[in-house]
Amino acid sequence: MSETPARRAKAGSSAPPGSNAVVAVLALAGIVVSLMQTLVIPIVPELPRYLDASASNAAWAVTATLLAAAVATPVVGRLGDMFGKRRMLLVSIVLLVSGSVVCALSDSLVPMVVGRTLQGLAAAVVPLGISVLRDVLPAERLAGSTALMSASLGVGGALGLPAAAFIADHYDWHTLFWTSAVLGVAALALVLLVVPESKVRTGGSFDLPGSLGLSAALVSLLLAVSKGGDWGWTSGTTLGLFGASAVILLVWGWYELRTAQPLVDLRTTARRQLLFTNLASVALGFSMFAMSLVLPQVLQLPEQTGYGLGKSMLAVGLILAPQGLVMMAMSAVSAGITKAKGPKVTLMTGAVVVAAGYGLSLVLMSDVWHIVLVACVIGGGVGFAYGAMPALIMGAVPASETAAANSLNTLMRSMGTSFASALAGVILAQMTTGFGGHALPSENGFRTVMAIGAGAALLAFLLASFLPRRQTAAEPAPVAEGPAEQAEFSGARS
């Protein structure tokens, strides 16, 4: 058997030539992809006018990206393990560029939704990048590099908002998408030039029925969650989609347990380290997004409400941007704690810091510096937690399954953000105050959402406490290149 990059890196004491450039390029690609989350936020109120569509139909420009990302993440991760992580990374970036160009050329709803769907299909870039790092870096570099890569999700979102707001305020709205296309082309070129292809592959055949089943279940669930507020939570459509997702997931799970090469190895996923890491990821994804729903609204609402701060969208972006820088800075600290104490401690520390940030918001949300402080504390905690998750995942699976496992973990975070959006929407729609003849979310409504965000972070802390006491997560797991080695790895972990 040939020696894999992961084994060669582990055996040496120094990083292979160009490893710093690989880390930088992959982190940049992650930031570019995460920009898609905030790209349309400044123009959402104007989309119905731009696209000559109703507000409910224009909202599909956001919903389509969410659904596409949910479908693509686990599927592309599995394809990366089978056919090459760098190859699927390039495919994902090409889809992002294609979607950006389609949106840039759009003046109506259908092409915009098509373009946003293509952009959503690029969501697997971050888990694929983390998996590439596992294969090409030495063990001592892995924790810090994967923490930085994981933090790129938040960094891109935080820094993208002020940039998108500036472009939307000063240029034609199509410029937003031309900009994302240019950034995507730059990321594509850098990946082609710098990032090597891993030789760690699972081989075998692709589980098409499993991918279709999981996609149908996820689309049904997320469609109900994201559109339930518009359709009515007790409407036949919403309840039917929830019911369909439950039935499809049960049938899909039954099938996955009986197929030789499943899309998601449920037996592996049920192991304690993976199970509780993924559950904690859902809770932290929920907690992180609660802040994203509340703070921009508080900043933008008129000062006459008594709790709004009356800021423009550009000012909102600039005020919230420091949290992205804090998140990136904390990724290095996260790596240090992981090396010294293990990723379990890092994850639990991050959850406590996030909860503390939400606690601050309950008494400090009446001035701009209060918002900056709260956002930075929460962002720092998220940087800790998100840096620990890849280490926990990679410490529990063979190298040949890294991309699929990281992609599933990314999907769990996204599920948490979707649930947060739905629940916060219900709360803020019910807890309102009258202002100028309009119903606006009340201050107590905002505080309730922030309190729930704190509770979700504490739930993540509790779930993380069930993880094994110590891991060797910073080290690449044994490479499973054949059935015998996979069995050996399973025995060692069980």
Short mmCIF file of C-alpha atoms in Angstrom, two decimals:
data_model
loop_
_atom_site.label_atom_id
_atom_site.label_comp_id
_atom_site.label_asym_id
_atom_site.label_seq_id
_atom_site.Cartn_x
_atom_site.Cartn_y
_atom_site.Cartn_z
CA MET A 1 0.00 0.00 0.00
CA SER A 2 1.32 3.44 -0.90
CA GLU A 3 1.98 5.93 1.85
CA THR A 4 -0.68 8.66 2.00
CA PRO A 5 -0.06 12.40 2.41
CA ALA A 6 -1.56 12.25 5.89
CA ARG A 7 0.90 9.56 6.97
CA ARG A 8 3.84 11.30 5.40
CA ALA A 9 2.92 14.53 7.17
CA LYS A 10 2.53 12.79 10.49
CA ALA A 11 5.92 11.17 10.19
CA GLY A 12 7.72 14.46 9.55
CA SER A 13 8.24 17.30 11.93
CA SER A 14 7.87 20.11 9.46
CA ALA A 15 5.15 21.17 7.08
CA PRO A 16 5.51 20.26 3.41
CA PRO A 17 6.58 23.07 1.07
CA GLY A 18 3.79 25.52 0.31
CA SER A 19 1.58 24.41 3.21
CA ASN A 20 1.09 28.00 4.42
CA ALA A 21 -0.14 28.96 0.98
CA VAL A 22 -2.53 25.98 0.93
CA VAL A 23 -4.04 27.06 4.26
CA ALA A 24 -4.37 30.67 3.10
CA VAL A 25 -5.99 29.75 -0.23
CA LEU A 26 -8.48 27.34 1.33
CA ALA A 27 -9.41 29.89 4.01
CA LEU A 28 -9.91 32.50 1.28
CA ALA A 29 -12.15 30.09 -0.65
CA GLY A 30 -14.19 29.54 2.52
CA ILE A 31 -14.58 33.28 3.04
CA VAL A 32 -15.67 33.79 -0.58
CA VAL A 33 -18.33 31.09 -0.27
CA SER A 34 -19.58 32.40 3.08
CA LEU A 35 -20.07 35.82 1.47
CA MET A 36 -23.06 34.29 -0.32
CA GLN A 37 -24.93 34.23 3.02
CA THR A 38 -24.84 38.03 3.39
CA LEU A 39 -24.61 39.09 -0.24
CA VAL A 40 -28.32 39.78 -0.73
CA ILE A 41 -29.16 41.09 2.77
CA PRO A 42 -28.81 44.79 1.83
CA ILE A 43 -31.12 44.40 -1.18
CA VAL A 44 -33.76 42.03 0.27
CA PRO A 45 -36.29 44.86 0.85
CA GLU A 46 -35.84 46.01 -2.76
CA LEU A 47 -35.86 42.60 -4.46
CA PRO A 48 -39.61 42.65 -5.26
CA ARG A 49 -39.09 45.91 -7.17
CA TYR A 50 -35.88 44.78 -8.84
CA LEU A 51 -37.38 41.46 -9.97
CA ASP A 52 -40.95 42.64 -10.61
CA ALA A 53 -42.25 40.02 -8.19
CA SER A 54 -44.25 39.83 -4.98
CA ALA A 55 -42.41 39.90 -1.66
CA SER A 56 -43.22 36.24 -0.97
CA ASN A 57 -41.94 35.15 -4.38
CA ALA A 58 -38.83 37.33 -4.15
CA ALA A 59 -37.99 35.59 -0.87
CA TRP A 60 -37.18 32.49 -2.92
CA ALA A 61 -33.89 34.20 -3.82
CA VAL A 62 -32.91 33.51 -0.20
CA THR A 63 -34.76 30.23 0.34
CA ALA A 64 -33.35 28.61 -2.81
CA THR A 65 -29.77 29.10 -1.57
CA LEU A 66 -30.64 27.52 1.78
CA LEU A 67 -32.24 24.47 0.19
CA ALA A 68 -29.47 23.98 -2.37
CA ALA A 69 -26.80 24.20 0.32
CA ALA A 70 -28.56 21.60 2.47
CA VAL A 71 -28.79 19.17 -0.44
CA ALA A 72 -25.28 19.75 -1.79
CA THR A 73 -23.27 19.63 1.44
CA PRO A 74 -23.57 15.90 2.31
CA VAL A 75 -23.65 14.78 -1.33
CA VAL A 76 -20.57 16.75 -2.43
CA GLY A 77 -18.73 15.68 0.71
CA ARG A 78 -19.27 12.04 -0.14
CA LEU A 79 -18.25 12.62 -3.76
CA GLY A 80 -15.09 14.33 -2.50
CA ASP A 81 -14.14 11.25 -0.50
CA MET A 82 -14.77 9.05 -3.53
CA PHE A 83 -13.33 11.05 -6.42
CA GLY A 84 -11.02 13.65 -4.89
CA LYS A 85 -11.60 16.52 -2.49
CA ARG A 86 -9.74 19.09 -4.59
CA ARG A 87 -11.72 18.05 -7.66
CA MET A 88 -15.06 18.58 -5.91
CA LEU A 89 -13.73 21.81 -4.40
CA LEU A 90 -13.11 23.11 -7.91
CA VAL A 91 -16.55 21.96 -9.07
CA SER A 92 -18.16 23.79 -6.15
CA ILE A 93 -16.33 27.04 -6.92
CA VAL A 94 -17.28 26.77 -10.60
CA LEU A 95 -20.92 26.46 -9.54
CA LEU A 96 -20.53 29.56 -7.37
CA VAL A 97 -19.06 31.56 -10.25
CA SER A 98 -21.76 30.32 -12.62
CA GLY A 99 -24.52 31.25 -10.17
CA SER A 100 -23.01 34.68 -9.62
CA VAL A 101 -22.92 35.38 -13.37
CA VAL A 102 -26.52 34.21 -13.81
CA CYS A 103 -27.65 36.52 -10.98
CA ALA A 104 -25.61 39.41 -12.39
CA LEU A 105 -27.44 39.05 -15.69
CA SER A 106 -30.88 38.65 -14.09
CA ASP A 107 -33.73 41.14 -14.12
CA SER A 108 -36.55 38.74 -13.25
CA LEU A 109 -37.33 36.16 -10.60
CA VAL A 110 -36.66 32.83 -12.34
CA PRO A 111 -33.05 33.42 -13.42
CA MET A 112 -32.30 34.99 -10.02
CA VAL A 113 -33.58 31.89 -8.22
CA VAL A 114 -31.60 29.67 -10.59
CA GLY A 115 -28.43 31.66 -9.93
CA ARG A 116 -28.93 31.66 -6.17
CA THR A 117 -29.49 27.91 -6.30
CA LEU A 118 -26.17 27.45 -8.09
CA GLN A 119 -24.49 29.61 -5.45
CA GLY A 120 -25.99 27.44 -2.71
CA LEU A 121 -24.56 24.31 -4.32
CA ALA A 122 -21.08 25.64 -3.46
CA ALA A 123 -21.70 25.34 0.29
CA ALA A 124 -19.47 22.27 0.68
CA VAL A 125 -16.28 24.28 0.07
CA VAL A 126 -15.51 24.69 3.79
CA PRO A 127 -15.86 21.02 4.82
CA LEU A 128 -13.96 19.98 1.69
CA GLY A 129 -11.19 22.45 2.53
CA ILE A 130 -10.92 21.11 6.08
CA SER A 131 -10.66 17.59 4.68
CA VAL A 132 -7.90 18.61 2.27
CA LEU A 133 -5.96 20.09 5.19
CA ARG A 134 -6.14 16.78 7.04
CA ASP A 135 -4.54 15.01 4.10
CA VAL A 136 -1.71 17.45 3.37
CA LEU A 137 -0.64 18.95 6.70
CA PRO A 138 1.44 17.50 9.53
CA ALA A 139 -0.33 16.72 12.79
CA GLU A 140 1.07 19.71 14.67
CA ARG A 141 -0.35 22.14 12.08
CA LEU A 142 -3.75 20.54 11.72
CA ALA A 143 -5.65 21.96 14.72
CA GLY A 144 -4.81 25.60 14.00
CA SER A 145 -5.37 25.34 10.26
CA THR A 146 -8.72 23.58 10.50
CA ALA A 147 -9.86 26.06 13.18
CA LEU A 148 -9.02 28.94 10.81
CA MET A 149 -10.80 27.22 7.93
CA SER A 150 -13.88 26.59 10.06
CA ALA A 151 -13.90 30.22 11.26
CA SER A 152 -13.92 31.42 7.64
CA LEU A 153 -17.67 30.79 7.60
CA GLY A 154 -18.28 33.48 10.19
CA VAL A 155 -15.53 35.77 8.96
CA GLY A 156 -16.91 35.94 5.44
CA GLY A 157 -20.41 36.60 6.68
CA ALA A 158 -19.30 39.37 9.06
CA LEU A 159 -17.01 41.15 6.63
CA GLY A 160 -19.32 40.65 3.67
CA LEU A 161 -22.21 42.62 5.15
CA PRO A 162 -20.55 46.06 5.17
CA ALA A 163 -18.98 45.44 1.77
CA ALA A 164 -22.31 44.36 0.28
CA ALA A 165 -24.07 47.34 1.88
CA PHE A 166 -21.49 49.76 0.46
CA ILE A 167 -21.83 48.31 -3.05
CA ALA A 168 -25.63 48.31 -2.87
CA ASP A 169 -25.67 51.96 -1.71
CA HIS A 170 -23.28 53.28 -4.36
CA TYR A 171 -23.66 51.04 -7.42
CA ASP A 172 -26.22 49.09 -9.40
CA TRP A 173 -27.34 45.99 -7.46
CA HIS A 174 -26.00 43.69 -10.20
CA THR A 175 -22.51 44.78 -9.16
CA LEU A 176 -22.89 42.64 -6.03
CA PHE A 177 -22.98 39.51 -8.14
CA TRP A 178 -20.29 40.61 -10.57
CA THR A 179 -18.07 41.15 -7.52
CA SER A 180 -18.81 37.67 -6.18
CA ALA A 181 -18.07 36.21 -9.61
CA VAL A 182 -14.67 37.93 -9.72
CA LEU A 183 -13.85 36.71 -6.21
CA GLY A 184 -14.91 33.21 -7.20
CA VAL A 185 -12.67 33.23 -10.28
CA ALA A 186 -9.74 34.38 -8.13
CA ALA A 187 -10.39 31.58 -5.61
CA LEU A 188 -10.68 29.06 -8.44
CA ALA A 189 -7.34 30.12 -9.94
CA LEU A 190 -5.57 29.99 -6.58
CA VAL A 191 -6.92 26.52 -5.78
CA LEU A 192 -5.77 25.29 -9.19
CA LEU A 193 -2.29 26.72 -8.65
CA VAL A 194 -1.68 25.96 -4.98
CA VAL A 195 -3.86 23.18 -3.56
CA PRO A 196 -2.70 19.59 -4.21
CA GLU A 197 -5.06 16.69 -4.78
CA SER A 198 -5.25 14.11 -2.02
CA LYS A 199 -4.72 10.47 -2.86
CA VAL A 200 -6.94 9.37 0.04
CA ARG A 201 -10.10 7.93 -1.55
CA THR A 202 -12.87 5.59 -0.47
CA GLY A 203 -13.58 4.23 -3.93
CA GLY A 204 -16.74 2.21 -4.43
CA SER A 205 -20.02 3.32 -5.94
CA PHE A 206 -22.12 6.39 -5.18
CA ASP A 207 -25.32 5.87 -3.20
CA LEU A 208 -27.78 7.55 -5.57
CA PRO A 209 -30.99 6.34 -3.82
CA GLY A 210 -29.58 7.49 -0.49
CA SER A 211 -28.67 10.93 -1.85
CA LEU A 212 -32.12 11.37 -3.41
CA GLY A 213 -33.84 10.28 -0.21
CA LEU A 214 -31.81 12.57 2.03
CA SER A 215 -32.27 15.47 -0.40
CA ALA A 216 -36.04 14.99 -0.46
CA ALA A 217 -36.20 14.82 3.35
CA LEU A 218 -34.04 17.93 3.81
CA VAL A 219 -35.91 19.97 1.21
CA SER A 220 -39.26 19.03 2.79
CA LEU A 221 -38.08 19.88 6.30
CA LEU A 222 -36.28 23.13 5.48
CA LEU A 223 -39.04 24.30 3.15
CA ALA A 224 -41.55 23.85 5.96
CA VAL A 225 -39.26 25.60 8.45
CA SER A 226 -38.36 28.52 6.21
CA LYS A 227 -41.80 29.14 4.67
CA GLY A 228 -44.03 28.04 7.55
CA GLY A 229 -44.37 31.61 8.79
CA ASP A 230 -45.73 32.71 5.40
CA TRP A 231 -47.96 29.68 4.79
CA GLY A 232 -49.13 29.29 8.39
CA TRP A 233 -47.63 26.78 10.83
CA THR A 234 -50.84 24.80 10.96
CA SER A 235 -51.58 24.93 7.22
CA GLY A 236 -51.95 21.71 5.30
CA THR A 237 -48.88 22.48 3.19
CA THR A 238 -46.60 23.10 6.18
CA LEU A 239 -47.82 20.10 8.18
CA GLY A 240 -47.68 17.92 5.06
CA LEU A 241 -44.05 18.85 4.46
CA PHE A 242 -43.13 18.13 8.08
CA GLY A 243 -44.87 14.78 7.87
CA ALA A 244 -43.24 13.95 4.54
CA SER A 245 -39.78 14.76 5.89
CA ALA A 246 -40.32 12.48 8.89
CA VAL A 247 -41.53 9.56 6.78
CA ILE A 248 -38.79 9.98 4.18
CA LEU A 249 -36.10 10.15 6.89
CA LEU A 250 -37.35 6.91 8.45
CA VAL A 251 -37.34 5.10 5.10
CA TRP A 252 -33.97 6.62 4.22
CA GLY A 253 -32.46 5.50 7.53
CA TRP A 254 -33.78 1.98 7.01
CA TYR A 255 -32.22 1.90 3.55
CA GLU A 256 -28.88 3.39 4.64
CA LEU A 257 -28.48 0.71 7.33
CA ARG A 258 -28.91 -2.00 4.73
CA THR A 259 -26.82 -0.76 1.84
CA ALA A 260 -23.16 -1.75 1.50
CA GLN A 261 -21.86 1.75 0.67
CA PRO A 262 -24.25 4.30 2.20
CA LEU A 263 -24.18 8.04 1.62
CA VAL A 264 -24.07 8.47 5.42
CA ASP A 265 -22.74 5.65 7.58
CA LEU A 266 -25.35 5.82 10.33
CA ARG A 267 -23.55 3.30 12.51
CA THR A 268 -20.44 5.48 12.53
CA THR A 269 -22.51 8.63 12.99
CA ALA A 270 -24.20 7.11 16.04
CA ARG A 271 -20.91 6.74 17.91
CA ARG A 272 -20.70 8.99 20.94
CA GLN A 273 -18.05 11.39 19.66
CA LEU A 274 -19.75 12.04 16.32
CA LEU A 275 -23.29 11.99 17.68
CA PHE A 276 -22.76 14.54 20.43
CA THR A 277 -20.52 16.74 18.28
CA ASN A 278 -23.26 16.94 15.65
CA LEU A 279 -25.98 17.57 18.23
CA ALA A 280 -23.89 20.33 19.81
CA SER A 281 -23.39 21.77 16.30
CA VAL A 282 -27.15 22.09 15.83
CA ALA A 283 -27.45 23.93 19.17
CA LEU A 284 -24.52 26.24 18.41
CA GLY A 285 -25.76 26.96 14.89
CA PHE A 286 -29.07 27.96 16.45
CA SER A 287 -27.36 30.11 19.06
CA MET A 288 -25.06 31.88 16.61
CA PHE A 289 -27.88 32.80 14.23
CA ALA A 290 -30.10 34.24 16.97
CA MET A 291 -27.63 37.10 17.27
CA SER A 292 -27.63 37.65 13.51
CA LEU A 293 -31.41 38.06 13.55
CA VAL A 294 -31.60 40.48 16.49
CA LEU A 295 -28.62 42.84 16.46
CA PRO A 296 -29.04 44.21 12.90
CA GLN A 297 -32.71 44.99 13.59
CA VAL A 298 -31.94 46.75 16.87
CA LEU A 299 -29.31 48.83 15.10
CA GLN A 300 -31.65 49.79 12.25
CA LEU A 301 -34.92 50.50 14.05
CA PRO A 302 -35.68 54.22 14.58
CA GLU A 303 -34.40 55.83 17.76
CA GLN A 304 -37.94 57.03 18.46
CA THR A 305 -38.92 53.47 19.41
CA GLY A 306 -36.85 53.88 22.58
CA TYR A 307 -34.61 50.90 21.86
CA GLY A 308 -33.65 51.20 18.21
CA LEU A 309 -30.40 52.94 17.27
CA GLY A 310 -31.38 54.35 13.85
CA LYS A 311 -28.35 53.22 11.85
CA SER A 312 -28.04 52.64 8.11
CA MET A 313 -27.33 49.20 6.64
CA LEU A 314 -23.75 50.26 5.89
CA ALA A 315 -23.27 51.37 9.50
CA VAL A 316 -24.77 48.08 10.69
CA GLY A 317 -22.23 46.15 8.64
CA LEU A 318 -19.33 48.19 9.97
CA ILE A 319 -20.52 47.86 13.57
CA LEU A 320 -20.85 44.07 13.30
CA ALA A 321 -17.68 43.51 11.23
CA PRO A 322 -15.31 43.29 14.25
CA GLN A 323 -16.96 40.05 15.35
CA GLY A 324 -15.56 38.38 12.23
CA LEU A 325 -12.04 39.55 13.06
CA VAL A 326 -12.45 38.33 16.65
CA MET A 327 -13.68 34.99 15.37
CA MET A 328 -10.59 34.61 13.19
CA ALA A 329 -8.27 35.65 16.03
CA MET A 330 -9.90 33.17 18.42
CA SER A 331 -9.33 30.31 15.98
CA ALA A 332 -5.62 30.39 16.92
CA VAL A 333 -6.44 30.39 20.63
CA SER A 334 -8.91 27.57 20.01
CA ALA A 335 -6.15 25.51 18.42
CA GLY A 336 -3.88 26.07 21.42
CA ILE A 337 -6.53 24.88 23.87
CA THR A 338 -7.27 21.87 21.66
CA LYS A 339 -3.61 20.85 21.64
CA ALA A 340 -3.26 21.30 25.41
CA LYS A 341 -6.60 20.08 26.73
CA GLY A 342 -8.40 18.42 23.84
CA PRO A 343 -11.22 19.64 21.55
CA LYS A 344 -13.92 18.72 24.09
CA VAL A 345 -12.65 21.42 26.46
CA THR A 346 -12.40 23.89 23.57
CA LEU A 347 -15.97 23.24 22.49
CA MET A 348 -17.32 23.56 26.03
CA THR A 349 -15.33 26.78 26.56
CA GLY A 350 -16.74 28.24 23.36
CA ALA A 351 -20.30 27.38 24.36
CA VAL A 352 -19.88 29.10 27.75
CA VAL A 353 -18.43 32.23 26.11
CA VAL A 354 -21.34 32.37 23.65
CA ALA A 355 -23.83 32.04 26.51
CA ALA A 356 -22.00 34.82 28.40
CA GLY A 357 -22.25 37.08 25.34
CA TYR A 358 -26.01 36.55 25.17
CA GLY A 359 -26.21 37.20 28.92
CA LEU A 360 -24.52 40.55 28.37
CA SER A 361 -27.10 41.43 25.71
CA LEU A 362 -29.90 41.19 28.25
CA VAL A 363 -28.50 44.26 30.06
CA LEU A 364 -26.33 45.89 27.37
CA MET A 365 -28.20 46.63 24.14
CA SER A 366 -28.90 50.38 24.31
CA ASP A 367 -25.77 51.82 22.69
CA VAL A 368 -23.54 51.04 19.73
CA TRP A 369 -20.60 50.00 21.90
CA HIS A 370 -22.91 47.58 23.71
CA ILE A 371 -23.72 45.89 20.40
CA VAL A 372 -20.05 45.73 19.41
CA LEU A 373 -19.14 44.15 22.76
CA VAL A 374 -21.94 41.59 22.65
CA ALA A 375 -21.20 40.65 19.02
CA CYS A 376 -17.47 40.27 19.70
CA VAL A 377 -17.97 38.10 22.79
CA ILE A 378 -20.40 35.84 20.96
CA GLY A 379 -18.13 35.81 17.89
CA GLY A 380 -15.17 34.85 20.04
CA GLY A 381 -17.10 31.95 21.54
CA VAL A 382 -18.21 30.78 18.11
CA GLY A 383 -14.56 30.92 16.99
CA PHE A 384 -13.62 28.60 19.87
CA ALA A 385 -16.46 26.18 19.21
CA TYR A 386 -16.26 26.06 15.43
CA GLY A 387 -12.51 25.51 15.65
CA ALA A 388 -13.03 22.46 17.87
CA MET A 389 -15.68 20.73 15.78
CA PRO A 390 -13.48 19.62 12.86
CA ALA A 391 -10.95 18.25 15.35
CA LEU A 392 -13.65 16.18 17.04
CA ILE A 393 -15.02 14.95 13.72
CA MET A 394 -11.63 14.01 12.28
CA GLY A 395 -10.65 12.24 15.49
CA ALA A 396 -13.57 9.85 15.02
CA VAL A 397 -13.48 8.85 11.33
CA PRO A 398 -10.91 7.38 8.96
CA ALA A 399 -9.21 9.78 6.56
CA SER A 400 -11.11 8.31 3.63
CA GLU A 401 -14.41 9.49 5.14
CA THR A 402 -13.29 12.94 6.30
CA ALA A 403 -15.13 15.04 3.72
CA ALA A 404 -18.45 13.25 4.21
CA ALA A 405 -18.19 13.52 8.01
CA ASN A 406 -17.24 17.22 7.95
CA SER A 407 -19.98 17.95 5.44
CA LEU A 408 -22.57 16.30 7.66
CA ASN A 409 -21.36 18.40 10.59
CA THR A 410 -21.65 21.56 8.48
CA LEU A 411 -25.18 20.51 7.56
CA MET A 412 -26.04 20.16 11.26
CA ARG A 413 -24.90 23.74 11.90
CA SER A 414 -27.03 24.92 8.98
CA MET A 415 -30.04 23.08 10.37
CA GLY A 416 -29.55 24.94 13.63
CA THR A 417 -29.53 28.31 11.87
CA SER A 418 -32.72 27.40 9.99
CA PHE A 419 -34.52 26.44 13.20
CA ALA A 420 -33.33 29.69 14.82
CA SER A 421 -34.68 31.73 11.93
CA ALA A 422 -38.08 30.04 12.14
CA LEU A 423 -38.44 30.28 15.93
CA ALA A 424 -37.18 33.87 16.10
CA GLY A 425 -39.58 34.81 13.32
CA VAL A 426 -42.52 33.43 15.30
CA ILE A 427 -41.45 35.19 18.52
CA LEU A 428 -40.80 38.56 16.89
CA ALA A 429 -44.08 38.35 14.97
CA GLN A 430 -46.01 37.75 18.21
CA MET A 431 -44.16 40.18 20.50
CA THR A 432 -44.67 43.53 18.77
CA THR A 433 -45.19 47.18 19.53
CA GLY A 434 -47.00 49.86 17.54
CA PHE A 435 -44.95 52.59 15.88
CA GLY A 436 -46.19 54.98 13.20
CA GLY A 437 -49.11 52.73 12.38
CA HIS A 438 -46.86 49.69 11.94
CA ALA A 439 -46.19 46.68 14.17
CA LEU A 440 -42.49 46.39 14.99
CA PRO A 441 -40.73 43.72 17.05
CA SER A 442 -40.72 44.82 20.68
CA GLU A 443 -37.68 45.17 22.92
CA ASN A 444 -38.93 42.26 25.03
CA GLY A 445 -39.21 40.20 21.85
CA PHE A 446 -35.57 40.83 21.03
CA ARG A 447 -34.51 40.01 24.58
CA THR A 448 -36.53 36.79 24.48
CA VAL A 449 -34.73 35.66 21.32
CA MET A 450 -31.36 36.50 22.87
CA ALA A 451 -32.28 34.59 26.04
CA ILE A 452 -33.18 31.56 23.91
CA GLY A 453 -29.82 31.95 22.14
CA ALA A 454 -28.11 31.77 25.54
CA GLY A 455 -30.12 28.66 26.37
CA ALA A 456 -29.09 27.03 23.09
CA ALA A 457 -25.43 27.71 23.90
CA LEU A 458 -25.83 26.15 27.34
CA LEU A 459 -27.51 23.15 25.69
CA ALA A 460 -24.44 22.83 23.45
CA PHE A 461 -22.26 22.91 26.59
CA LEU A 462 -24.34 20.11 28.13
CA LEU A 463 -24.19 18.00 24.97
CA ALA A 464 -20.43 18.51 24.70
CA SER A 465 -20.00 17.25 28.26
CA PHE A 466 -21.01 13.78 27.02
CA LEU A 467 -18.07 13.64 24.60
CA PRO A 468 -15.15 11.31 25.45
CA ARG A 469 -12.74 12.87 27.94
CA ARG A 470 -9.67 12.99 25.70
CA GLN A 471 -9.20 12.71 21.93
CA THR A 472 -6.27 12.59 19.56
CA ALA A 473 -8.17 14.89 17.26
CA ALA A 474 -5.24 16.94 16.13
CA GLU A 475 -3.70 13.88 14.57
CA PRO A 476 -4.89 12.37 11.33
CA ALA A 477 -6.87 9.22 11.85
CA PRO A 478 -5.68 5.98 10.30
CA VAL A 479 -6.28 5.84 6.58
CA ALA A 480 -8.89 3.33 5.52
CA GLU A 481 -8.05 2.24 2.00
CA GLY A 482 -9.57 -1.18 2.12
CA PRO A 483 -12.14 -3.23 4.02
CA ALA A 484 -9.57 -4.68 6.40
CA GLU A 485 -8.27 -1.28 7.40
CA GLN A 486 -11.77 0.10 7.81
CA ALA A 487 -12.60 -2.77 10.11
CA GLU A 488 -9.39 -2.15 12.05
CA PHE A 489 -10.30 1.54 12.46
CA SER A 490 -13.83 0.68 13.57
CA GLY A 491 -12.53 -1.71 16.17
CA ALA A 492 -10.07 0.83 17.52
CA ARG A 493 -12.77 3.49 17.92
CA SER A 494 -15.54 1.34 19.36
#
